Short mmCIF file of C-alpha atoms in Angstrom, two decimals:
data_model
loop_
_atom_site.label_atom_id
_atom_site.label_comp_id
_atom_site.label_asym_id
_atom_site.label_seq_id
_atom_site.Cartn_x
_atom_site.Cartn_y
_atom_site.Cartn_z
CA UNK F 1395 0.00 0.00 0.00
CA UNK F 1396 1.42 3.33 -1.06
CA UNK F 1397 1.45 5.66 1.91
CA UNK F 1398 0.77 9.38 2.09
CA UNK F 1399 1.48 10.75 5.54
CA UNK F 1400 0.26 13.97 7.09
CA UNK F 1401 0.25 15.28 10.63
CA UNK F 1402 -3.40 15.29 11.67
CA UNK F 1403 -3.01 18.47 13.73
CA UNK F 1404 -4.74 20.59 14.62
CA UNK F 1405 -2.29 23.22 13.45
CA UNK F 1406 -3.17 26.53 15.00
CA UNK F 1407 -1.83 29.80 13.58
CA UNK F 1408 -2.79 33.41 14.26
CA UNK F 1409 -4.47 35.45 11.57
CA UNK F 1410 -1.94 36.97 9.19
CA UNK F 1411 0.73 34.36 9.86
CA UNK F 1412 2.12 31.76 7.48
CA UNK F 1413 0.65 28.28 7.80
CA UNK F 1414 2.93 25.43 6.75
CA UNK F 1415 1.39 22.06 5.96
CA UNK F 1416 3.55 19.04 5.23
CA UNK F 1417 3.14 15.71 3.50
CA UNK F 1418 5.44 12.77 2.83
CA UNK F 1419 4.84 9.90 0.43
CA UNK F 1420 6.32 6.46 0.04
CA UNK F 1421 6.03 5.80 -3.70
CA UNK F 1422 9.24 7.17 -5.21
CA UNK F 1423 7.69 6.91 -8.67
CA UNK F 1424 4.90 9.36 -7.87
CA UNK F 1425 4.49 11.98 -10.53
CA UNK F 1426 1.90 14.54 -9.50
CA UNK F 1427 0.86 16.06 -6.23
CA UNK F 1428 -2.29 17.83 -5.17
CA UNK F 1429 -3.58 19.81 -2.25
CA UNK F 1430 -7.28 19.79 -1.48
CA UNK F 1431 -9.11 21.88 1.09
CA UNK F 1432 -12.09 20.35 2.85
CA UNK F 1433 -14.43 22.32 5.03
CA UNK F 1434 -16.40 20.41 7.63
CA UNK F 1435 -19.31 18.60 6.01
CA UNK F 1436 -18.19 19.53 2.51
CA UNK F 1437 -16.36 17.68 -0.24
CA UNK F 1438 -12.67 18.21 -1.08
CA UNK F 1439 -11.88 21.26 -3.20
CA UNK F 1440 -8.72 21.37 -5.31
CA UNK F 1441 -6.52 24.34 -4.46
CA UNK F 1442 -3.06 23.51 -5.81
CA UNK F 1443 -1.20 20.96 -7.87
CA UNK F 1444 2.48 20.56 -8.60
CA UNK F 1445 4.39 18.22 -10.88
CA UNK F 1446 7.99 19.45 -10.84
CA UNK F 1447 10.54 19.94 -8.11
CA UNK F 1448 10.58 23.40 -6.66
CA UNK F 1449 7.95 25.94 -5.78
CA UNK F 1450 4.66 26.85 -7.40
CA UNK F 1451 2.82 29.95 -6.30
CA UNK F 1452 -0.85 30.83 -6.71
CA UNK F 1453 -2.01 33.87 -4.80
CA UNK F 1454 -1.50 33.27 -1.09
CA UNK F 1455 -0.70 29.61 -1.67
CA UNK F 1456 2.70 28.09 -2.45
CA UNK F 1457 3.23 24.41 -3.07
CA UNK F 1458 6.73 23.02 -2.64
CA UNK F 1459 7.93 19.68 -3.97
CA UNK F 1460 11.12 17.80 -3.21
CA UNK F 1461 11.05 14.44 -4.97
CA UNK F 1462 14.44 13.36 -3.61
CA UNK F 1463 13.10 13.70 -0.07
CA UNK F 1464 9.60 12.53 -1.08
CA UNK F 1465 8.16 15.59 0.52
CA UNK F 1466 5.53 18.09 -0.52
CA UNK F 1467 4.32 21.08 1.42
CA UNK F 1468 1.74 23.84 1.22
CA UNK F 1469 2.37 27.32 2.53
CA UNK F 1470 -0.52 29.70 3.13
CA UNK F 1471 0.57 33.30 3.53
CA UNK F 1472 -1.48 35.90 5.38
CA UNK F 1473 -3.70 33.19 6.83
CA UNK F 1474 -7.35 34.10 7.30
CA UNK F 1475 -9.98 32.55 9.58
CA UNK F 1476 -11.71 31.38 6.38
CA UNK F 1477 -8.67 29.19 5.70
CA UNK F 1478 -9.62 27.06 8.71
CA UNK F 1479 -10.29 23.63 7.21
CA UNK F 1480 -8.73 20.23 6.72
CA UNK F 1481 -6.04 20.13 4.04
CA UNK F 1482 -5.64 16.86 2.18
CA UNK F 1483 -2.47 15.91 0.38
CA UNK F 1484 -3.00 13.61 -2.61
CA UNK F 1485 -0.42 11.82 -4.71
CA UNK F 1486 -0.78 10.31 -8.15
CA UNK F 1487 1.17 7.10 -8.13
CA UNK F 1488 3.43 5.77 -10.79
CA UNK F 1489 1.30 2.71 -11.44
CA UNK F 1490 -1.88 4.48 -12.36
CA UNK F 1491 -3.86 7.62 -12.17
CA UNK F 1492 -5.94 7.25 -9.01
CA UNK F 1493 -5.15 9.76 -6.32
CA UNK F 1494 -3.93 8.36 -3.02
CA UNK F 1495 -4.88 10.65 -0.14
CA UNK F 1496 -3.39 11.33 3.24
CA UNK F 1497 -5.63 11.64 6.28
CA UNK F 1498 -5.46 15.42 6.19
CA UNK F 1499 -4.20 18.16 8.49
CA UNK F 1500 -6.68 20.28 10.38
CA UNK F 1501 -5.78 23.98 10.25
CA UNK F 1502 -7.24 26.52 12.63
CA UNK F 1503 -6.59 30.20 11.99
CA UNK F 1504 -7.39 32.26 15.07
CA UNK F 1505 -8.44 35.93 14.82
CA UNK Q 161 -19.22 24.57 -16.54
CA UNK Q 162 -21.30 22.30 -14.34
CA UNK Q 163 -19.42 20.37 -11.71
CA UNK Q 164 -19.71 16.75 -10.70
CA UNK Q 165 -23.27 16.01 -9.68
CA UNK Q 166 -24.15 13.35 -7.14
CA UNK Q 167 -27.42 12.17 -5.72
CA UNK Q 168 -28.82 11.69 -3.23
CA UNK Q 169 -27.02 14.02 -0.79
CA UNK Q 170 -28.11 12.00 2.21
CA UNK Q 171 -29.40 8.47 2.71
CA UNK Q 172 -30.44 6.63 5.84
CA UNK Q 173 -31.17 2.92 5.52
CA UNK Q 174 -31.48 -0.09 7.76
CA UNK Q 175 -28.75 -2.70 7.68
CA UNK Q 176 -29.19 -5.44 5.10
CA UNK Q 177 -31.07 -3.09 2.79
CA UNK Q 178 -29.73 -2.14 -0.66
CA UNK Q 179 -28.69 1.39 -1.59
CA UNK Q 180 -27.52 3.07 -4.77
CA UNK Q 181 -25.64 6.28 -5.47
CA UNK Q 182 -25.55 8.14 -8.74
CA UNK Q 183 -22.87 10.36 -10.25
CA UNK Q 184 -22.69 12.53 -13.35
CA UNK Q 185 -19.14 13.72 -14.09
CA UNK Q 186 -17.96 16.97 -15.61
CA UNK Q 187 -18.60 17.02 -19.35
CA UNK Q 188 -15.58 15.75 -21.26
CA UNK Q 189 -14.05 13.97 -18.28
CA UNK Q 190 -13.44 10.38 -19.27
CA UNK Q 191 -12.06 9.28 -15.90
CA UNK Q 192 -14.48 8.73 -13.03
CA UNK Q 193 -13.65 7.73 -9.48
CA UNK Q 194 -15.67 6.55 -6.54
CA UNK Q 195 -14.11 7.22 -3.15
CA UNK Q 196 -15.30 6.49 0.36
CA UNK Q 197 -14.45 8.83 3.21
CA UNK Q 198 -14.83 7.93 6.85
CA UNK Q 199 -14.89 10.58 9.54
CA UNK Q 200 -11.43 11.97 10.21
CA UNK Q 201 -9.87 10.09 7.31
CA UNK Q 202 -8.86 10.92 3.78
CA UNK Q 203 -10.85 9.61 0.82
CA UNK Q 204 -10.13 5.98 -0.09
CA UNK Q 205 -10.48 4.80 -3.67
CA UNK Q 206 -13.15 2.21 -4.36
CA UNK Q 207 -13.08 2.11 -8.15
CA UNK Q 208 -11.75 4.07 -11.13
CA UNK Q 209 -13.22 4.09 -14.62
CA UNK Q 210 -11.62 5.08 -17.89
CA UNK Q 211 -14.68 5.64 -20.07
CA UNK Q 212 -16.83 2.56 -19.43
CA UNK Q 213 -13.96 0.30 -18.34
CA UNK Q 214 -13.23 -0.29 -14.67
CA UNK Q 215 -9.42 -0.10 -14.62
CA UNK Q 216 -8.86 -0.18 -10.87
CA UNK Q 217 -11.35 -1.90 -8.58
CA UNK Q 218 -8.90 -3.62 -6.27
CA UNK Q 219 -10.30 -1.82 -3.21
CA UNK Q 220 -13.95 -2.47 -4.01
CA UNK Q 221 -15.53 -5.02 -1.63
CA UNK Q 222 -16.98 -7.10 -4.40
CA UNK Q 223 -19.09 -9.31 -2.19
CA UNK Q 224 -21.50 -6.46 -1.55
CA UNK Q 225 -20.43 -3.51 -3.69
CA UNK Q 226 -20.95 -3.12 -7.41
CA UNK Q 227 -20.56 -0.26 -9.84
CA UNK Q 228 -21.33 0.43 -13.43
CA UNK Q 229 -20.71 3.10 -16.03
CA UNK Q 230 -22.50 1.69 -19.00
CA UNK Q 231 -22.19 4.51 -21.53
CA UNK Q 232 -18.98 5.98 -20.23
CA UNK Q 233 -20.70 9.01 -18.73
CA UNK Q 234 -22.73 8.72 -15.53
CA UNK Q 235 -22.13 5.99 -12.99
CA UNK Q 236 -23.95 4.12 -10.26
CA UNK Q 237 -22.45 2.59 -7.12
CA UNK Q 238 -24.54 0.00 -5.31
CA UNK Q 239 -24.29 -1.69 -1.95
CA UNK Q 240 -26.30 -4.82 -1.27
CA UNK Q 241 -26.75 -5.65 1.53
CA UNK Q 242 -25.56 -2.66 3.52
CA UNK Q 243 -23.74 -3.15 6.82
CA UNK Q 244 -23.32 -0.77 9.73
CA UNK Q 245 -19.68 -0.26 8.81
CA UNK Q 246 -20.67 1.10 5.40
CA UNK Q 247 -21.75 4.37 7.00
CA UNK Q 248 -19.53 6.99 5.37
CA UNK Q 249 -19.50 9.71 2.74
CA UNK Q 250 -19.32 8.37 -0.79
CA UNK Q 251 -17.57 10.77 -3.11
CA UNK Q 252 -17.52 10.77 -6.88
CA UNK Q 253 -14.78 12.59 -8.75
CA UNK Q 254 -13.87 13.04 -12.39
CA UNK Q 255 -10.87 14.12 -14.41
CA UNK Q 256 -9.63 14.24 -17.96
CA UNK Q 257 -7.89 11.08 -19.10
CA UNK Q 258 -4.22 10.50 -18.65
CA UNK Q 259 -1.78 11.16 -15.87
CA UNK Q 260 -1.12 14.43 -14.14
CA UNK Q 261 -4.69 15.61 -14.39
CA UNK Q 262 -6.66 17.27 -11.65
CA UNK Q 263 -9.68 15.48 -10.17
CA UNK Q 264 -12.79 17.37 -9.11
CA UNK Q 265 -15.24 16.08 -6.54
CA UNK Q 266 -18.99 16.10 -6.30
CA UNK Q 267 -20.80 17.05 -3.10
CA UNK Q 268 -20.88 13.45 -1.92
CA UNK Q 269 -23.57 11.20 -0.49
CA UNK Q 270 -23.63 10.78 3.25
CA UNK Q 271 -24.81 7.25 4.01
CA UNK Q 272 -26.01 6.25 7.46
CA UNK Q 273 -26.77 2.58 8.06
CA UNK Q 274 -28.81 1.93 11.21
#
C-alpha cells in the first residue's frame, strides 16, 4: 500500500501568519501532487497541484515539492480565519492515475 | 461549466437493505472515481473508470459492492446488503484522461446505516 502521511493536527496559527502544511509519500515513482481543502461537512476542493521539483505559487498559496526527499508542502501566507479547514495531500502514483490521499491536516486560523 | 453532480445528498437505511448512489461527471471527463471517506480520514479509492472500463477496482468489496458506467458518462455505485460499517460519505470525482490531471469532486452522499 502506497502511503501518504500527514500530521493530523490541529495546526493553529494566528491570523496573518504563514501556515505550513507538510506531507510525505512512500512511492518514489509518484508523478503529480495535489492539495485539497475540505471544510467540515463539505467535499474536497482542489486548491493547488504541482508536478515538478521546486515551488509553485498561486495567490497566497505556495506548493513546494522535493522528490528526492519525497516531501511536498503547502504554505498559506497571510492566513485568514476562512482558511480554517482540513487540508488533504493527494499523490498520483506511478502505477496508475488514481489519487492516493493522506488523512489530512486540520488547520485553525485564530483571529 | 457544471461540476460533478451526485445524488442523493443524504441516505439513511437499515442494515441489510440495498442502496444506490448516482454520479454525473464533468462534461468531457473520461475518468471517473468513486471514493469512500470515513470521519477523520482521507478519501479511499473504491473504483476508477476510464470511459466505461473499470481499470482499478482492487479496493472495491466485491461481495457487496458493485458499480457500473454503461455509456462511459454517468455511474452508479450500489451496496447490497448494507452493513453498519458502510456508514460513510461516498464521493464521486472526475478528471480528464491520462496522468497528471486534476480530479474534481462532487458534493458526496452521506450514508447512514442503522
